[in-house]
CSV table of C-alpha atoms in Angstrom, one decimal:
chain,number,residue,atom,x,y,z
A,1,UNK,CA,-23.8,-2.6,28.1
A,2,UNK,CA,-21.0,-3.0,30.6
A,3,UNK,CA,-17.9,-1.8,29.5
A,4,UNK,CA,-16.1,-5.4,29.5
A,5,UNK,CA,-18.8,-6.3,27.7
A,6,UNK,CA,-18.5,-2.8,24.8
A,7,UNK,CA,-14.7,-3.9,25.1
A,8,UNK,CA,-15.1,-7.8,24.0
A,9,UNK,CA,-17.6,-6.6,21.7
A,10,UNK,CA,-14.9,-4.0,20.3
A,11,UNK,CA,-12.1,-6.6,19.5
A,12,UNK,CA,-14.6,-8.9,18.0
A,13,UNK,CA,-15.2,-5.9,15.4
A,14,UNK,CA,-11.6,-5.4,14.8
A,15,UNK,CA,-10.4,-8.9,14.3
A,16,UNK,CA,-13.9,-10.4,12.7
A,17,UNK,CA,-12.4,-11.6,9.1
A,18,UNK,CA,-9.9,-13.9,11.8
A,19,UNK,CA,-12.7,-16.3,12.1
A,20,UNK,CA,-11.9,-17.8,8.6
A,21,UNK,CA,-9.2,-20.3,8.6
A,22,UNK,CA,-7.6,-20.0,5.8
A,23,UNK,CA,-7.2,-16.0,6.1
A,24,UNK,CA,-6.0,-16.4,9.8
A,25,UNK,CA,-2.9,-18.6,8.6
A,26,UNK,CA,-2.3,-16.0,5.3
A,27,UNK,CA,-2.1,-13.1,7.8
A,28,UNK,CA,0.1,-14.7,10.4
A,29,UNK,CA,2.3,-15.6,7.7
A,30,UNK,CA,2.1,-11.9,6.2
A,31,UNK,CA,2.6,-10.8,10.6
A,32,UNK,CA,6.3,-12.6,10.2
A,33,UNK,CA,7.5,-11.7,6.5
A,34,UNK,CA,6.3,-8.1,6.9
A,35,UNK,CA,8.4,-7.5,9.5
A,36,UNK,CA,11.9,-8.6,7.2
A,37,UNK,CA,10.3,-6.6,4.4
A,38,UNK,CA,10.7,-3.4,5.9
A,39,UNK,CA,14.0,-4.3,7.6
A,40,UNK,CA,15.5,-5.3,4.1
A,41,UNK,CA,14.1,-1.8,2.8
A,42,UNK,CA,15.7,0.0,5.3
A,43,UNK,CA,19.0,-2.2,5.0
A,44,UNK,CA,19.1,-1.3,1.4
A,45,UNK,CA,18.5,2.1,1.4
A,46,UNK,CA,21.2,2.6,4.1
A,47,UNK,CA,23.5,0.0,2.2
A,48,UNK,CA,23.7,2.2,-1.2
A,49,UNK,CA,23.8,5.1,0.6
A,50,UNK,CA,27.2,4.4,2.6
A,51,UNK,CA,28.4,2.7,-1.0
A,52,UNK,CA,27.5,5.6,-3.3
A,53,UNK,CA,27.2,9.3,-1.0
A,54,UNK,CA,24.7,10.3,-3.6
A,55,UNK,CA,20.7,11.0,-3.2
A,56,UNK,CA,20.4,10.8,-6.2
A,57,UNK,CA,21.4,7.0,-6.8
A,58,UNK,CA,19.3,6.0,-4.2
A,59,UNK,CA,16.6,7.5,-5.4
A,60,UNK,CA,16.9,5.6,-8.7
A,61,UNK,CA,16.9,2.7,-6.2
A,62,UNK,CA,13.2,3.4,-5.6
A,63,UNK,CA,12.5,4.1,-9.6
A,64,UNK,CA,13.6,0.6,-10.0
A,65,UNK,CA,11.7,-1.3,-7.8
A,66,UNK,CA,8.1,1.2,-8.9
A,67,UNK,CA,8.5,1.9,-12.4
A,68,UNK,CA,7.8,-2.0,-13.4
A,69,UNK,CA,4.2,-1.4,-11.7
A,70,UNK,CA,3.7,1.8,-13.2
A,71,UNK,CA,4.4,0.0,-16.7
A,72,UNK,CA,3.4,-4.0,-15.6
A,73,UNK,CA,0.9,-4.1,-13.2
A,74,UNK,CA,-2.1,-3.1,-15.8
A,75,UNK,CA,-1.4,-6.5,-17.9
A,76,UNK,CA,-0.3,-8.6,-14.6
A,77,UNK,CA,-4.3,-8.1,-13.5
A,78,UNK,CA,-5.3,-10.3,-16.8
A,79,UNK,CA,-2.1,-13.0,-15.4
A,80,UNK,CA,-4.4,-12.6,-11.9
A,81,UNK,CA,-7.5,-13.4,-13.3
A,82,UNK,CA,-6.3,-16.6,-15.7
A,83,UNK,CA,-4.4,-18.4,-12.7
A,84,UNK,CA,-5.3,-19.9,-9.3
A,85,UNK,CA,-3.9,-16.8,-7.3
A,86,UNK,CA,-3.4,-19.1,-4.2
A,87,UNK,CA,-0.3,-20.7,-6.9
A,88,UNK,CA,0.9,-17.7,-8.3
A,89,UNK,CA,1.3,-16.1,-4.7
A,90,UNK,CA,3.9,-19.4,-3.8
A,91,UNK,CA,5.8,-18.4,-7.1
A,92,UNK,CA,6.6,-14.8,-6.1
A,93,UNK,CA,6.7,-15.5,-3.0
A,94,UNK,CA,9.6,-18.3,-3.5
A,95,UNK,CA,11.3,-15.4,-5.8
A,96,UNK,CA,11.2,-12.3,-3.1
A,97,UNK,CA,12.9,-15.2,-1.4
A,98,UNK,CA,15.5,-15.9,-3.7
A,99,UNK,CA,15.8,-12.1,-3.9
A,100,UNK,CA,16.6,-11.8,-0.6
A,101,UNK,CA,19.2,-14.3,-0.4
A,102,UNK,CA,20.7,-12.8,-3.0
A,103,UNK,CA,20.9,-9.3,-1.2
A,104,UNK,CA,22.3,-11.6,1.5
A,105,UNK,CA,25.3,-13.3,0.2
A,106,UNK,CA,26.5,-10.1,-1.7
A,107,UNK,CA,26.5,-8.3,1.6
A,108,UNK,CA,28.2,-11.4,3.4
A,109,UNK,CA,31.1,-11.3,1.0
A,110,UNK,CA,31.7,-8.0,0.6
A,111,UNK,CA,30.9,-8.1,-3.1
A,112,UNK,CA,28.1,-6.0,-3.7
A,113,UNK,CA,28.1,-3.2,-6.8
A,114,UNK,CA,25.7,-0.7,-6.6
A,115,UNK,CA,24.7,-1.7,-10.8
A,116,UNK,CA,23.7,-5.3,-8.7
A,117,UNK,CA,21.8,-4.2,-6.3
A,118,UNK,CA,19.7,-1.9,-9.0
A,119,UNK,CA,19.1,-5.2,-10.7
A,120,UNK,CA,18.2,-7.1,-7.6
A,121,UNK,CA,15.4,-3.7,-7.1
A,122,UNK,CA,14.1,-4.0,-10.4
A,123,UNK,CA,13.9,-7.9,-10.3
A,124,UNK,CA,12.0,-7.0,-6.7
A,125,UNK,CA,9.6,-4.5,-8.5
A,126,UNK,CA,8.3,-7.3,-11.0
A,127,UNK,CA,7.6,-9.8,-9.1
A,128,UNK,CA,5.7,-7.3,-6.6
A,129,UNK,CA,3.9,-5.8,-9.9
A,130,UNK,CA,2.4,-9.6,-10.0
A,131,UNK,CA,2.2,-10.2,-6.1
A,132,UNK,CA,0.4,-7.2,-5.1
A,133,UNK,CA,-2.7,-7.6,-7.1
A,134,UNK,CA,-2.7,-11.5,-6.8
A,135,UNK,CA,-2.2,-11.2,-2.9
A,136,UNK,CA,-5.4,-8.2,-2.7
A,137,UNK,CA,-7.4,-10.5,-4.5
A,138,UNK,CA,-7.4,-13.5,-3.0
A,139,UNK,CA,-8.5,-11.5,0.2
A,140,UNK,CA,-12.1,-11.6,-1.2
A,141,UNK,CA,-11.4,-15.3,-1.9
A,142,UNK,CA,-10.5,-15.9,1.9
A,143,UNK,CA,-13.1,-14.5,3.6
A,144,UNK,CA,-16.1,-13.4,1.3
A,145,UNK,CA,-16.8,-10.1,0.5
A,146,UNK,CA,-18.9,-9.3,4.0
A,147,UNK,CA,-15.4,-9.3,5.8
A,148,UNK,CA,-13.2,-8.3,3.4
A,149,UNK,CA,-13.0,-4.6,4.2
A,150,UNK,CA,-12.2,-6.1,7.7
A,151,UNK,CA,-9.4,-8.2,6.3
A,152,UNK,CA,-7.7,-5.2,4.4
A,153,UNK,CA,-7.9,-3.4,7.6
A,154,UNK,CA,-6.2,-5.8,9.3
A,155,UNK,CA,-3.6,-6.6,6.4
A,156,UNK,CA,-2.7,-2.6,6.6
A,157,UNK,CA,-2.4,-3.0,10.6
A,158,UNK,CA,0.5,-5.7,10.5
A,159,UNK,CA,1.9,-3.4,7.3
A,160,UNK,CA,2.1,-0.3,9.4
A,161,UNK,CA,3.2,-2.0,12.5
A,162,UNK,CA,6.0,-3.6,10.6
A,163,UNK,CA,6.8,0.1,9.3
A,164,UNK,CA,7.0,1.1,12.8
A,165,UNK,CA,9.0,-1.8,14.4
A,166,UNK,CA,11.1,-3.2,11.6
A,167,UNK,CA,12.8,0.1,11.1
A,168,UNK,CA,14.2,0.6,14.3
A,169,UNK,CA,15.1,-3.6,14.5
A,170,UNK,CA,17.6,-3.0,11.1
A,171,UNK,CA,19.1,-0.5,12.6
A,172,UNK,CA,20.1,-2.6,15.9
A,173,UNK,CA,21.4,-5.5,13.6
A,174,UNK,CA,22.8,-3.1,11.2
A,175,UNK,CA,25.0,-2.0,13.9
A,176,UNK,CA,25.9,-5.5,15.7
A,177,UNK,CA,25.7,-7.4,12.3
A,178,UNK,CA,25.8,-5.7,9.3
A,179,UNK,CA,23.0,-5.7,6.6
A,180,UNK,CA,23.6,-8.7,5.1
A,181,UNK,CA,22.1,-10.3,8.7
A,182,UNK,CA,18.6,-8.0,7.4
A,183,UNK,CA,18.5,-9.5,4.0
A,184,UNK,CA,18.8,-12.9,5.6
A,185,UNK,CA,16.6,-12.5,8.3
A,186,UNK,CA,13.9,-10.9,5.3
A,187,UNK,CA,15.0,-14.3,3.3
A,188,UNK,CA,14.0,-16.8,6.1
A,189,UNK,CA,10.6,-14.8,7.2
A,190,UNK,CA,9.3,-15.6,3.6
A,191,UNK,CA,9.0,-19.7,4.4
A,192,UNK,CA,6.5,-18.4,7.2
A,193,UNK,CA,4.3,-17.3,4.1
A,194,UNK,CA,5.0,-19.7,1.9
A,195,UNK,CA,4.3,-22.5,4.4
A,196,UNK,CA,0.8,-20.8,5.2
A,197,UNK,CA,0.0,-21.1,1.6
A,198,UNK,CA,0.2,-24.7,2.0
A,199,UNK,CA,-2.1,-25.1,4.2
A,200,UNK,CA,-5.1,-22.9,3.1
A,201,UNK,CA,-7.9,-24.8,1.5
A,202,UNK,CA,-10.0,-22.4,0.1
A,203,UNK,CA,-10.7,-22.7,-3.7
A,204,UNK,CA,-9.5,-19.7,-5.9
A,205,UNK,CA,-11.9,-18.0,-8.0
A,206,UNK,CA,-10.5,-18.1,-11.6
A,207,UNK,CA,-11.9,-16.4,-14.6
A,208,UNK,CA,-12.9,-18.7,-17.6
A,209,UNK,CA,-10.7,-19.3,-20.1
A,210,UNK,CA,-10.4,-16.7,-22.5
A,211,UNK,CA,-9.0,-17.1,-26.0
A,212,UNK,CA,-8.3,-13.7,-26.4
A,213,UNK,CA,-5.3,-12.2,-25.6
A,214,UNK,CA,-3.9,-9.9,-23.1
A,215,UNK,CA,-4.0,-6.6,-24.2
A,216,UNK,CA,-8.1,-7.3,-24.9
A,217,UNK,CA,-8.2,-8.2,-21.5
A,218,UNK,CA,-6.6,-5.3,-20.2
A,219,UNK,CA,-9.0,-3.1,-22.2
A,220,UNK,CA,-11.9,-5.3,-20.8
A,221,UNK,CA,-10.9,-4.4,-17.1
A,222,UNK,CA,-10.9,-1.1,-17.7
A,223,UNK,CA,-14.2,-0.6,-19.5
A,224,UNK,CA,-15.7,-2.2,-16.7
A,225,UNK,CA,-14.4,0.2,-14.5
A,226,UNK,CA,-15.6,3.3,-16.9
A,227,UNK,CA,-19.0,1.8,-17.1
A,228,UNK,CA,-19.4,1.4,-13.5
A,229,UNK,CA,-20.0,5.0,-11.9
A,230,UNK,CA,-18.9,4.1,-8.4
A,231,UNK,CA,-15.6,2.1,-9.3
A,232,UNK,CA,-15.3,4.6,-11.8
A,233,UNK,CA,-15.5,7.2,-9.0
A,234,UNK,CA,-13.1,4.9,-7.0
A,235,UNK,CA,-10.7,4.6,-9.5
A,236,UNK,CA,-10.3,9.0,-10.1
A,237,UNK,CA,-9.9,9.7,-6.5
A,238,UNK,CA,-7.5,6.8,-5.3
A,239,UNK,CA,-5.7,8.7,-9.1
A,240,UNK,CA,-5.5,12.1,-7.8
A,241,UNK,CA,-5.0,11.4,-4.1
A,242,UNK,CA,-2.2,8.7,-4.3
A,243,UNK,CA,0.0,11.2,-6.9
A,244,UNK,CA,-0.3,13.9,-5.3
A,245,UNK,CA,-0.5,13.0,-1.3
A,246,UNK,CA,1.0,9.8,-0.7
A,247,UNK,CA,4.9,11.3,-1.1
A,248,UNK,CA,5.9,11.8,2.6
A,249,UNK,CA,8.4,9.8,1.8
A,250,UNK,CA,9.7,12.2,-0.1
A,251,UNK,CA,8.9,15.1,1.9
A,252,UNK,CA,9.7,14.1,5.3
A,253,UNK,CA,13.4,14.8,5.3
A,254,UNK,CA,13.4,18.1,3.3
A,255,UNK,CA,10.9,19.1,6.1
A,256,UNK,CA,12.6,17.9,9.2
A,257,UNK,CA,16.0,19.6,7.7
A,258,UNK,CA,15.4,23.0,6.1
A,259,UNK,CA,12.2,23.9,8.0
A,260,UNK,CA,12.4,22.4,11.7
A,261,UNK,CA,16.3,22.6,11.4
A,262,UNK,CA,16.8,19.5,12.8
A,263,UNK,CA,18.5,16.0,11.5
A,264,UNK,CA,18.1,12.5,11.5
A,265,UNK,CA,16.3,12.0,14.7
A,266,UNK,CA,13.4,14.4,13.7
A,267,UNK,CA,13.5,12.7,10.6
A,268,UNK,CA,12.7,8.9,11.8
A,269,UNK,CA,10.7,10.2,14.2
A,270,UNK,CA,7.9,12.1,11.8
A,271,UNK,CA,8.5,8.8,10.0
A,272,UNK,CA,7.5,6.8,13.2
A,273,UNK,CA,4.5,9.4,13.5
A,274,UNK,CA,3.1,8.3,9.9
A,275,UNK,CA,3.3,4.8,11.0
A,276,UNK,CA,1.7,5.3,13.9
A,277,UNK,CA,-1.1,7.4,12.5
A,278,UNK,CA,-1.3,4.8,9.5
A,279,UNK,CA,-1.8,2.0,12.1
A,280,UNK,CA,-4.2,3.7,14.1
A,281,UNK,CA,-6.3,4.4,11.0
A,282,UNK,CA,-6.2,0.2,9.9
A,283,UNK,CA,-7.5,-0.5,13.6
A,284,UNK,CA,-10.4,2.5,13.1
A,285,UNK,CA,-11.4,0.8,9.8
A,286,UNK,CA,-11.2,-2.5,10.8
A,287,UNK,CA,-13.7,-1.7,13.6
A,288,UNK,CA,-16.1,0.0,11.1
A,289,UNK,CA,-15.9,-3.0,8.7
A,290,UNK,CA,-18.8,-4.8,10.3
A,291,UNK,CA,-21.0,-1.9,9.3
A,292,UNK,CA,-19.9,-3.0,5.4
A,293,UNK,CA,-18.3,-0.6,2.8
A,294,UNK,CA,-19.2,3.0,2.9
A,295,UNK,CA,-18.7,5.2,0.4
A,296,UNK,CA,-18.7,8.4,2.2
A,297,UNK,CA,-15.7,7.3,3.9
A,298,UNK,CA,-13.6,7.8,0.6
A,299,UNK,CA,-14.7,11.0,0.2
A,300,UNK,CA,-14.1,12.3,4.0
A,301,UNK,CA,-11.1,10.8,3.9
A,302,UNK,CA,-10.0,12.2,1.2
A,303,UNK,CA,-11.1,16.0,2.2
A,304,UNK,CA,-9.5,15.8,5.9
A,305,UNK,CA,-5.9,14.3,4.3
A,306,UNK,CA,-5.7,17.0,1.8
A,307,UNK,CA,-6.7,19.6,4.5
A,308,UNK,CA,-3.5,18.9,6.7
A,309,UNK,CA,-1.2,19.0,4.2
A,310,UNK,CA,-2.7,22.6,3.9
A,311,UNK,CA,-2.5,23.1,7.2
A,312,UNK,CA,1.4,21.6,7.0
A,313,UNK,CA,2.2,25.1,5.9
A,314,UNK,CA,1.7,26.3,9.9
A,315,UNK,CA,3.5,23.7,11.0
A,316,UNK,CA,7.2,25.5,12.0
A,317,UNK,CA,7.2,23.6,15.6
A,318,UNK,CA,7.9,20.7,15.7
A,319,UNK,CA,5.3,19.0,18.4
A,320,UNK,CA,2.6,20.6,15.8
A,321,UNK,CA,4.7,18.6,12.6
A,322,UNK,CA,4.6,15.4,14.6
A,323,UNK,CA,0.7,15.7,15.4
A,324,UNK,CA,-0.1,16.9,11.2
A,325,UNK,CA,2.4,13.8,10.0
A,326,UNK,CA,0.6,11.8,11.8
A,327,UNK,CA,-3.0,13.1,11.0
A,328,UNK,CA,-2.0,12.4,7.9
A,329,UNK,CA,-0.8,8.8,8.4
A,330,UNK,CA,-4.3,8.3,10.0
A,331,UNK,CA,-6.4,9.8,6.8
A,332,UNK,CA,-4.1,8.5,3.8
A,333,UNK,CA,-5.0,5.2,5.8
A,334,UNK,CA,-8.7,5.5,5.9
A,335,UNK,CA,-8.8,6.9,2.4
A,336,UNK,CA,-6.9,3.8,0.9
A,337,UNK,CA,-8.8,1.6,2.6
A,338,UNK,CA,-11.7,2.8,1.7
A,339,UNK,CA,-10.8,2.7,-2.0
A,340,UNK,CA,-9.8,-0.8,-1.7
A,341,UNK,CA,-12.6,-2.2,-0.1
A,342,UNK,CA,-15.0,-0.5,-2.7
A,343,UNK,CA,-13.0,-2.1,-5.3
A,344,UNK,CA,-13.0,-5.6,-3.8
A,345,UNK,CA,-16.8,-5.2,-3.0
A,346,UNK,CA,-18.4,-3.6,-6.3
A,347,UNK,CA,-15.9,-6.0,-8.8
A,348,UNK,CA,-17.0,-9.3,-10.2
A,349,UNK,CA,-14.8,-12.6,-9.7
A,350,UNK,CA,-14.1,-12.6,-13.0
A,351,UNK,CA,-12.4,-8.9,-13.1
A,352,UNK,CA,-11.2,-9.1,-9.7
A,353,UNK,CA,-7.1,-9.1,-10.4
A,354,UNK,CA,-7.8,-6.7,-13.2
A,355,UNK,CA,-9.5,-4.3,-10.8
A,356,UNK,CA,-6.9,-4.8,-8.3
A,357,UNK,CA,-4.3,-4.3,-10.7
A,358,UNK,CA,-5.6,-0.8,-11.3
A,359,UNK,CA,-5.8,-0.1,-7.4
A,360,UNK,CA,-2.2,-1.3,-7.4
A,361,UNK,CA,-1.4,0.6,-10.3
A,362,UNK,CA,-2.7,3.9,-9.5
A,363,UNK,CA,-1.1,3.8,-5.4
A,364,UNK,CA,2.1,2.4,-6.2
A,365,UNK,CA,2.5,3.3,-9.7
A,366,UNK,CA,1.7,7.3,-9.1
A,367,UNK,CA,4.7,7.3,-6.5
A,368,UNK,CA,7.5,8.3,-9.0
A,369,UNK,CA,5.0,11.2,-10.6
A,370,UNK,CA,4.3,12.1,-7.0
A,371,UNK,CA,7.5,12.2,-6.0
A,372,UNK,CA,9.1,14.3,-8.7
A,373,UNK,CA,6.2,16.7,-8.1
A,374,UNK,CA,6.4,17.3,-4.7
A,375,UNK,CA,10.6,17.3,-5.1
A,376,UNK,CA,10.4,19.8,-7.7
A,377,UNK,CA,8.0,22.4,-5.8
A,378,UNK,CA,10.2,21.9,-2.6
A,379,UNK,CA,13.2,22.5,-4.8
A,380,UNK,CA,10.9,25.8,-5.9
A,381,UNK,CA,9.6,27.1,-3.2
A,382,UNK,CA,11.8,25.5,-0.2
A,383,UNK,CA,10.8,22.6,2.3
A,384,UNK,CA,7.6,23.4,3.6
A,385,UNK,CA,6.3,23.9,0.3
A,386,UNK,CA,6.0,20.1,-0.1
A,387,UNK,CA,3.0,19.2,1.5
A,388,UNK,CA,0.9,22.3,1.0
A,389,UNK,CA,1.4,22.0,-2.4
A,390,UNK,CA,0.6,18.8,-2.9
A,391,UNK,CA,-2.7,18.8,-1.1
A,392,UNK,CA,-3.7,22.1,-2.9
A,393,UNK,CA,-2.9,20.2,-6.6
A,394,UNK,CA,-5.2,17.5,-5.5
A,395,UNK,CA,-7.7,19.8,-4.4
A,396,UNK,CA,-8.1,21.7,-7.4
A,397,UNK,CA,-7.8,19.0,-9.6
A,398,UNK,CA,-10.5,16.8,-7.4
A,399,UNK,CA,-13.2,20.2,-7.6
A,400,UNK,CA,-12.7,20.4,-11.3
A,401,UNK,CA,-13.6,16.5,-11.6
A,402,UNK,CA,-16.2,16.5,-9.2
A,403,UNK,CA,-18.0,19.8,-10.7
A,404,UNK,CA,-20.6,17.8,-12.5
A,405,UNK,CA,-20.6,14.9,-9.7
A,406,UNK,CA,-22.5,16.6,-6.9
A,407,UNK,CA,-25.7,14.7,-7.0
A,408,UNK,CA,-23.7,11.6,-7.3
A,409,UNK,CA,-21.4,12.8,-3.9
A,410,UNK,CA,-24.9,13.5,-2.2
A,411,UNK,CA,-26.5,10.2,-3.0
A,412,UNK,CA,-23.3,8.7,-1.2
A,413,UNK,CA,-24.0,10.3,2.1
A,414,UNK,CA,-27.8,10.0,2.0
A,415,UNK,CA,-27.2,6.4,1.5
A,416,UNK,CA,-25.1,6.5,4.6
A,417,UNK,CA,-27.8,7.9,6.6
A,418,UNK,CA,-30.0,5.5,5.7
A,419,UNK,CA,-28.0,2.5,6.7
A,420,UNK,CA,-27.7,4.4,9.8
């Protein structure tokens, strides 16, 4: 085949769930509000940091806006499952908007107290406890289940993009303008989703009504998910992998400081290198999507993220941090994906916000376990202690799990061979 030819052929592959409609105006939506996201985030975190001079209050900044999914995001599955998600998406949408404004004309006037801006997080962290499971659900809705490992491929590209780009754009208006331009400019980028919602046509899939209530919902969910080997499967590894190596966050700045020995630029740059290695995972998945959910991939991606943190221990230079950070950017990437394709693929319509709820619940709502592990053996051991001991945790605890699950783990890859 000639290589224009291999090269058309590539691009159809990445961008393949584009071809429906409705999802093509979602994600251009999602490509302009993503941006403002992630330039409110950094914004904030900047904003209570100059106010209060302590870590430790803008850490509490992040507990607010995750602990309501750690606690929430079980029961907001069952909310999913009862309501057209297409609706309930235009609802918390419309709020992260009001949110935002909010943010906005504190900063404008000079009025802002750090006790507001915690409630503002929290009030943030609800409505995302609903949004996130309502917005990975109707993915399957938009394009069917052959594309939709393609379509959370390409919803992680624009996310890690945005984590790359909006970033460095807060910090040029930050200077000019002051944050309250961010919050505003995050404020007006959510009428480019809402207004996409608008227009999209397709019909949800909603759940019977039930006349139970909640909590038996909840409980329903979940035995699904225990009866079913491979979400069950799913649902361990995306637990142990997303506590114990999804924290670079967390680690990142300890590491740049106390082991390289170098400040802020180092810092935003091994954050730049995640991003980057994130977004060049999404495109890899994306262009594997056509060859429909594999299973393997979870585990292999799994095993090679955990294996450079390890590694992260040998990493005193700093060109040899920036290529690990990234690595890991690139496999934390695949693995997620992986894990959330297998969910949206293996779960019914009428569980799918419940399953998603759990995939929300165990990669968002494991960050503040995580995190205080991986701040507590830095604080321990010292900087570079964050990573390796993180991915040996998981390790151990992923071989103790698995001991009785090696016929299972073998079935996975012959199956892969056989679709080869």
């Amino acid at each position: 085949m000639p290589l224009t030819e291999r090269a058309v052929s590539m691009l159809g592959a990445i961008f393949s769930s584009l071809k429906h409609r409705d999802f093509r105006i979602f994600w251009i939506g999602q490509c302009v509000s993503l941006m403002g996201t992630w330039m409110q985030r950094t914004a904030l975190i900047w904003l209570v940091y100059t106010m209060t001079d302590s870590p430790f209050l803008v850490g509490l900044v992040g507990v607010a806006q995750f602990l309501p999914m750690l606690l929430f995001t079980l029961f907001a599955g069952a909310v999913v499952d009862r309501f057209p998600k297409r609706k309930i998406l235009i609802v918390t949408q419309s709020l992260l908007m009001l949110q935002a404004f909010a943010l906005a004309m504190l900063a404008f006037f000079n009025s802002e107290q750090y006790w507001q801006l915690l409630l503002l997080c929290a009030f943030l962290g609800i409505t995302t406890t609903i949004d996130m499971p309502a917005r990975l659900s109707f993915f399957a809705d938009l394009v069917g289940k052959e594309d939709v490992m393609n379509a959370v491929s390409l919803n992680s590209s624009i996310v890690n993009l945005a984590r790359i780009i909006g970033p460095a754009v807060a910090g040029i208006v930050m200077m000019k303008f002051g944050a309250a331009v961010c919050f505003l400019i995050n404020a007006l980028s959510f009428l480019a989703v809402i207004y996409s919602l608008t227009r999209i046509e397709t019909k949800d899939s909603v759940a019977p009504p039930q006349k139970r209530n909640m909590l038996e919902e909840v409980k329903e969910g979940l035995a699904y998910i225990k009866n079913d080997e491979t979400l069950y499967l799913n649902a361990v590894f995306l637990a142990i992998v997303s506590t114990f190596a999804m924290n670079s966050e967390v680690i990142i700045p300890v590491f740049a400081k106390t082991v390289l020995g170098m400040g802020a630029g180092a810092y935003t740059k091994l954050l730049s290198a995640a991003g980057a290695g994130s977004l060049a995972g999404a495109v890899t998945m994306a262009s594997l999507s056509k060859k429909g959910v594999r299973k393997w991939i979870l585990l292999v991606g799994a095993a090679a993220t955990l294996s450079v943190q390890v590694l992260m221990a040998i990493a005193w230079n700093y060109a040899l941090a920036l290529l690990f950070v990234a690595m890991i950017g690139f496999f934390n990437l695949v693995f997620l994906n992986a894990g959330n394709s297998i969910f949206q693929v293996y779960a019914p319509d009428k569980y799918r916000g419940r399953v998603m709820s759990v995939y929300s619940f165990l990669t968002q709502g494991s960050l503040p376990v995580g995190n205080f592990f991986a701040g507590t053996a830095m604080q321990a051991f010292g900087g570079w202690a964050g990573y390796p001991a993180c991915g040996l945790t998981a390790f151990i605890c992923l071989a103790l799990f698995m001991g009785n699950k090696k016929e299972v783990v073998k079935g996975w890859f012959r199956a892969a061979s056989l679709q080869e």
